[in-house]
């Protein structure tokens, strides 16, 4: 039995990055041997075990054979006869196919170290085409290692996989899982650039793909292209270390601009409502978690209104706060403001332009929080009066706030 550290741990160590998790491959052993040593099985589709003490993952060396379409269309063979080179050959990228032996020796049969130095994402071998998830994984790595290029032959292979319909067989949960991981990397736009370049974006997220080339008013959007704007917004959300829900909302906030009639361009009347409808459809299709879906819908519907907060009357400000549930869900309301801040500044030359709308809404939120709802409820003879009186009191509080500025 021989045990090697493999994959991301070796890659990140060679790049001088912190190592988060260590995965191991076990060569020359059977499942029964690992069970006898106290390892706990966790793999459903192939033999993976947890170390009895460290809880790190140990997988038996295995080879794979394509038997059907999609990422589940494989027959896995794990036995003591499978070599380390065989196991590394089934991995996606050369930089992830490096192993380290117990004595510190590196085993690198596919040139992963050279590609790390050259900053290149390159597929290990022809088996890359057998798993469409690898397209998403490579795009995600491009978002993490933003200065890495994609080898031309690998990009060509990805295009052929898309043309052959392989990505059409990806299940929604796996697509969301990889997209979510890419969104929380340092430069998410790189993921979408790669997916677009190989044609996968049009298959997986056509609502995003169609934004590229759609013009906007140059006085508000000097970058003009809607797709470019959305990528700037998402990258700014990453730079500001926003949460996944905020980054996802930033990605989808302008989907409606992709459906604007040609006669209306470069204006986009009513795009917020159209965006919300498309956000709902995307979230249903990809089975997006509720927290991400709800914020994305909120941002799509209300980002235009939030931008106009400084111009709004006290009654309109209160109506917006009530509609977005700002008092009962203050954390989510702050996420809405974060996404709007990214939308506002995510434009060419607008990074340093002041954005007073967010602070105006935070002040209004604080003002209406001071209204004594219990006292108003107690003073009302009829239950139906409470909402009207409470709204009036909140408007008065916001009005007093604005006068006192």
PDB file of N, CA and C in Angstrom, residues 302-324 333 337 355-358 360-361 364 395 398-399 401-403 405:
ATOM      1  N   UNK A 302     -36.013  46.148  -7.666  1.00  0.00           N
ATOM      2  CA  UNK A 302     -35.938  47.443  -6.984  1.00  0.00           C
ATOM      3  C   UNK A 302     -34.649  48.224  -7.188  1.00  0.00           C
ATOM      4  N   UNK A 303     -33.676  47.705  -7.942  1.00  0.00           N
ATOM      5  CA  UNK A 303     -32.399  48.444  -8.007  1.00  0.00           C
ATOM      6  C   UNK A 303     -32.573  49.823  -8.649  1.00  0.00           C
ATOM      7  N   UNK A 304     -33.444  49.944  -9.629  1.00  0.00           N
ATOM      8  CA  UNK A 304     -33.664  51.251 -10.242  1.00  0.00           C
ATOM      9  C   UNK A 304     -34.275  52.245  -9.271  1.00  0.00           C
ATOM     10  N   UNK A 305     -35.205  51.766  -8.455  1.00  0.00           N
ATOM     11  CA  UNK A 305     -35.834  52.631  -7.457  1.00  0.00           C
ATOM     12  C   UNK A 305     -34.844  53.040  -6.373  1.00  0.00           C
ATOM     13  N   UNK A 306     -34.024  52.104  -5.942  1.00  0.00           N
ATOM     14  CA  UNK A 306     -33.011  52.414  -4.929  1.00  0.00           C
ATOM     15  C   UNK A 306     -32.081  53.516  -5.441  1.00  0.00           C
ATOM     16  N   UNK A 307     -31.695  53.455  -6.703  1.00  0.00           N
ATOM     17  CA  UNK A 307     -30.790  54.472  -7.258  1.00  0.00           C
ATOM     18  C   UNK A 307     -31.403  55.871  -7.194  1.00  0.00           C
ATOM     19  N   UNK A 308     -32.729  55.958  -7.185  1.00  0.00           N
ATOM     20  CA  UNK A 308     -33.402  57.273  -7.177  1.00  0.00           C
ATOM     21  C   UNK A 308     -33.789  57.728  -5.779  1.00  0.00           C
ATOM     22  N   UNK A 309     -33.258  57.088  -4.747  1.00  0.00           N
ATOM     23  CA  UNK A 309     -33.698  57.342  -3.373  1.00  0.00           C
ATOM     24  C   UNK A 309     -33.554  58.804  -2.970  1.00  0.00           C
ATOM     25  N   UNK A 310     -32.503  59.486  -3.390  1.00  0.00           N
ATOM     26  CA  UNK A 310     -32.281  60.870  -2.979  1.00  0.00           C
ATOM     27  C   UNK A 310     -33.348  61.796  -3.550  1.00  0.00           C
ATOM     28  N   UNK A 311     -33.936  61.418  -4.674  1.00  0.00           N
ATOM     29  CA  UNK A 311     -34.955  62.251  -5.312  1.00  0.00           C
ATOM     30  C   UNK A 311     -36.363  61.950  -4.798  1.00  0.00           C
ATOM     31  N   UNK A 312     -36.521  60.905  -4.002  1.00  0.00           N
ATOM     32  CA  UNK A 312     -37.853  60.435  -3.625  1.00  0.00           C
ATOM     33  C   UNK A 312     -38.450  61.237  -2.482  1.00  0.00           C
ATOM     34  N   UNK A 313     -39.770  61.295  -2.454  1.00  0.00           N
ATOM     35  CA  UNK A 313     -40.483  61.929  -1.349  1.00  0.00           C
ATOM     36  C   UNK A 313     -40.419  61.035  -0.122  1.00  0.00           C
ATOM     37  N   UNK A 314     -40.679  61.586   1.073  1.00  0.00           N
ATOM     38  CA  UNK A 314     -40.721  60.739   2.265  1.00  0.00           C
ATOM     39  C   UNK A 314     -41.700  59.579   2.125  1.00  0.00           C
ATOM     40  N   UNK A 315     -42.869  59.825   1.518  1.00  0.00           N
ATOM     41  CA  UNK A 315     -43.850  58.746   1.349  1.00  0.00           C
ATOM     42  C   UNK A 315     -43.304  57.644   0.456  1.00  0.00           C
ATOM     43  N   UNK A 316     -42.609  58.023  -0.606  1.00  0.00           N
ATOM     44  CA  UNK A 316     -42.041  57.021  -1.514  1.00  0.00           C
ATOM     45  C   UNK A 316     -40.919  56.233  -0.841  1.00  0.00           C
ATOM     46  N   UNK A 317     -40.112  56.912  -0.045  1.00  0.00           N
ATOM     47  CA  UNK A 317     -39.054  56.219   0.689  1.00  0.00           C
ATOM     48  C   UNK A 317     -39.637  55.186   1.638  1.00  0.00           C
ATOM     49  N   UNK A 318     -40.665  55.571   2.365  1.00  0.00           N
ATOM     50  CA  UNK A 318     -41.305  54.647   3.307  1.00  0.00           C
ATOM     51  C   UNK A 318     -41.921  53.474   2.555  1.00  0.00           C
ATOM     52  N   UNK A 319     -42.537  53.763   1.423  1.00  0.00           N
ATOM     53  CA  UNK A 319     -43.155  52.697   0.629  1.00  0.00           C
ATOM     54  C   UNK A 319     -42.100  51.690   0.166  1.00  0.00           C
ATOM     55  N   UNK A 320     -40.948  52.192  -0.249  1.00  0.00           N
ATOM     56  CA  UNK A 320     -39.868  51.299  -0.676  1.00  0.00           C
ATOM     57  C   UNK A 320     -39.365  50.446   0.486  1.00  0.00           C
ATOM     58  N   UNK A 321     -39.189  51.065   1.640  1.00  0.00           N
ATOM     59  CA  UNK A 321     -38.729  50.326   2.811  1.00  0.00           C
ATOM     60  C   UNK A 321     -39.736  49.264   3.233  1.00  0.00           C
ATOM     61  N   UNK A 322     -41.008  49.591   3.155  1.00  0.00           N
ATOM     62  CA  UNK A 322     -42.040  48.623   3.514  1.00  0.00           C
ATOM     63  C   UNK A 322     -42.113  47.498   2.494  1.00  0.00           C
ATOM     64  N   UNK A 323     -42.025  47.851   1.219  1.00  0.00           N
ATOM     65  CA  UNK A 323     -42.107  46.845   0.161  1.00  0.00           C
ATOM     66  C   UNK A 323     -40.946  45.863   0.225  1.00  0.00           C
ATOM     67  N   UNK A 324     -39.763  46.342   0.581  1.00  0.00           N
ATOM     68  CA  UNK A 324     -38.585  45.472   0.647  1.00  0.00           C
ATOM     69  C   UNK A 324     -38.406  44.827   2.025  1.00  0.00           C
ATOM     70  N   UNK A 333     -31.978  43.634   3.641  1.00  0.00           N
ATOM     71  CA  UNK A 333     -32.049  44.974   3.066  1.00  0.00           C
ATOM     72  C   UNK A 333     -30.642  45.537   2.851  1.00  0.00           C
ATOM     73  N   UNK A 337     -28.768  46.823  -0.630  1.00  0.00           N
ATOM     74  CA  UNK A 337     -27.987  48.050  -0.821  1.00  0.00           C
ATOM     75  C   UNK A 337     -26.582  47.731  -1.342  1.00  0.00           C
ATOM     76  N   UNK A 355     -22.305  58.023  -4.190  1.00  0.00           N
ATOM     77  CA  UNK A 355     -23.586  57.308  -4.271  1.00  0.00           C
ATOM     78  C   UNK A 355     -24.351  57.531  -2.959  1.00  0.00           C
ATOM     79  N   UNK A 356     -25.039  58.675  -2.835  1.00  0.00           N
ATOM     80  CA  UNK A 356     -25.723  58.996  -1.569  1.00  0.00           C
ATOM     81  C   UNK A 356     -27.007  58.206  -1.340  1.00  0.00           C
ATOM     82  N   UNK A 357     -27.493  57.485  -2.346  1.00  0.00           N
ATOM     83  CA  UNK A 357     -28.779  56.792  -2.213  1.00  0.00           C
ATOM     84  C   UNK A 357     -28.757  55.776  -1.077  1.00  0.00           C
ATOM     85  N   UNK A 358     -27.662  55.025  -0.948  1.00  0.00           N
ATOM     86  CA  UNK A 358     -27.597  53.984   0.082  1.00  0.00           C
ATOM     87  C   UNK A 358     -27.692  54.598   1.477  1.00  0.00           C
ATOM     88  N   UNK A 360     -29.003  57.511   2.296  1.00  0.00           N
ATOM     89  CA  UNK A 360     -30.336  58.073   2.499  1.00  0.00           C
ATOM     90  C   UNK A 360     -31.309  56.979   2.955  1.00  0.00           C
ATOM     91  N   UNK A 361     -31.226  55.810   2.343  1.00  0.00           N
ATOM     92  CA  UNK A 361     -32.133  54.722   2.716  1.00  0.00           C
ATOM     93  C   UNK A 361     -31.796  54.157   4.092  1.00  0.00           C
ATOM     94  N   UNK A 364     -33.302  56.625   6.518  1.00  0.00           N
ATOM     95  CA  UNK A 364     -34.766  56.492   6.556  1.00  0.00           C
ATOM     96  C   UNK A 364     -35.166  55.224   7.301  1.00  0.00           C
ATOM     97  N   UNK A 395     -43.903  58.092   7.599  1.00  0.00           N
ATOM     98  CA  UNK A 395     -43.657  59.174   6.646  1.00  0.00           C
ATOM     99  C   UNK A 395     -43.267  60.447   7.396  1.00  0.00           C
ATOM    100  N   UNK A 398     -39.660  60.176   8.572  1.00  0.00           N
ATOM    101  CA  UNK A 398     -38.676  60.359   7.483  1.00  0.00           C
ATOM    102  C   UNK A 398     -38.644  61.822   7.049  1.00  0.00           C
ATOM    103  N   UNK A 399     -39.807  62.466   7.034  1.00  0.00           N
ATOM    104  CA  UNK A 399     -39.866  63.884   6.675  1.00  0.00           C
ATOM    105  C   UNK A 399     -39.055  64.711   7.671  1.00  0.00           C
ATOM    106  N   UNK A 401     -36.610  63.674   9.446  1.00  0.00           N
ATOM    107  CA  UNK A 401     -35.202  63.353   9.224  1.00  0.00           C
ATOM    108  C   UNK A 401     -34.608  64.198   8.093  1.00  0.00           C
ATOM    109  N   UNK A 402     -35.344  64.290   6.995  1.00  0.00           N
ATOM    110  CA  UNK A 402     -34.852  65.038   5.835  1.00  0.00           C
ATOM    111  C   UNK A 402     -34.753  66.529   6.161  1.00  0.00           C
ATOM    112  N   UNK A 403     -35.767  67.081   6.865  1.00  0.00           N
ATOM    113  CA  UNK A 403     -35.753  68.503   7.246  1.00  0.00           C
ATOM    114  C   UNK A 403     -34.576  68.791   8.159  1.00  0.00           C
ATOM    115  N   UNK A 405     -31.647  67.442   8.170  1.00  0.00           N
ATOM    116  CA  UNK A 405     -30.332  67.211   7.591  1.00  0.00           C
ATOM    117  C   UNK A 405     -29.554  68.526   7.415  1.00  0.00           C
TER     118      UNK A 405
END
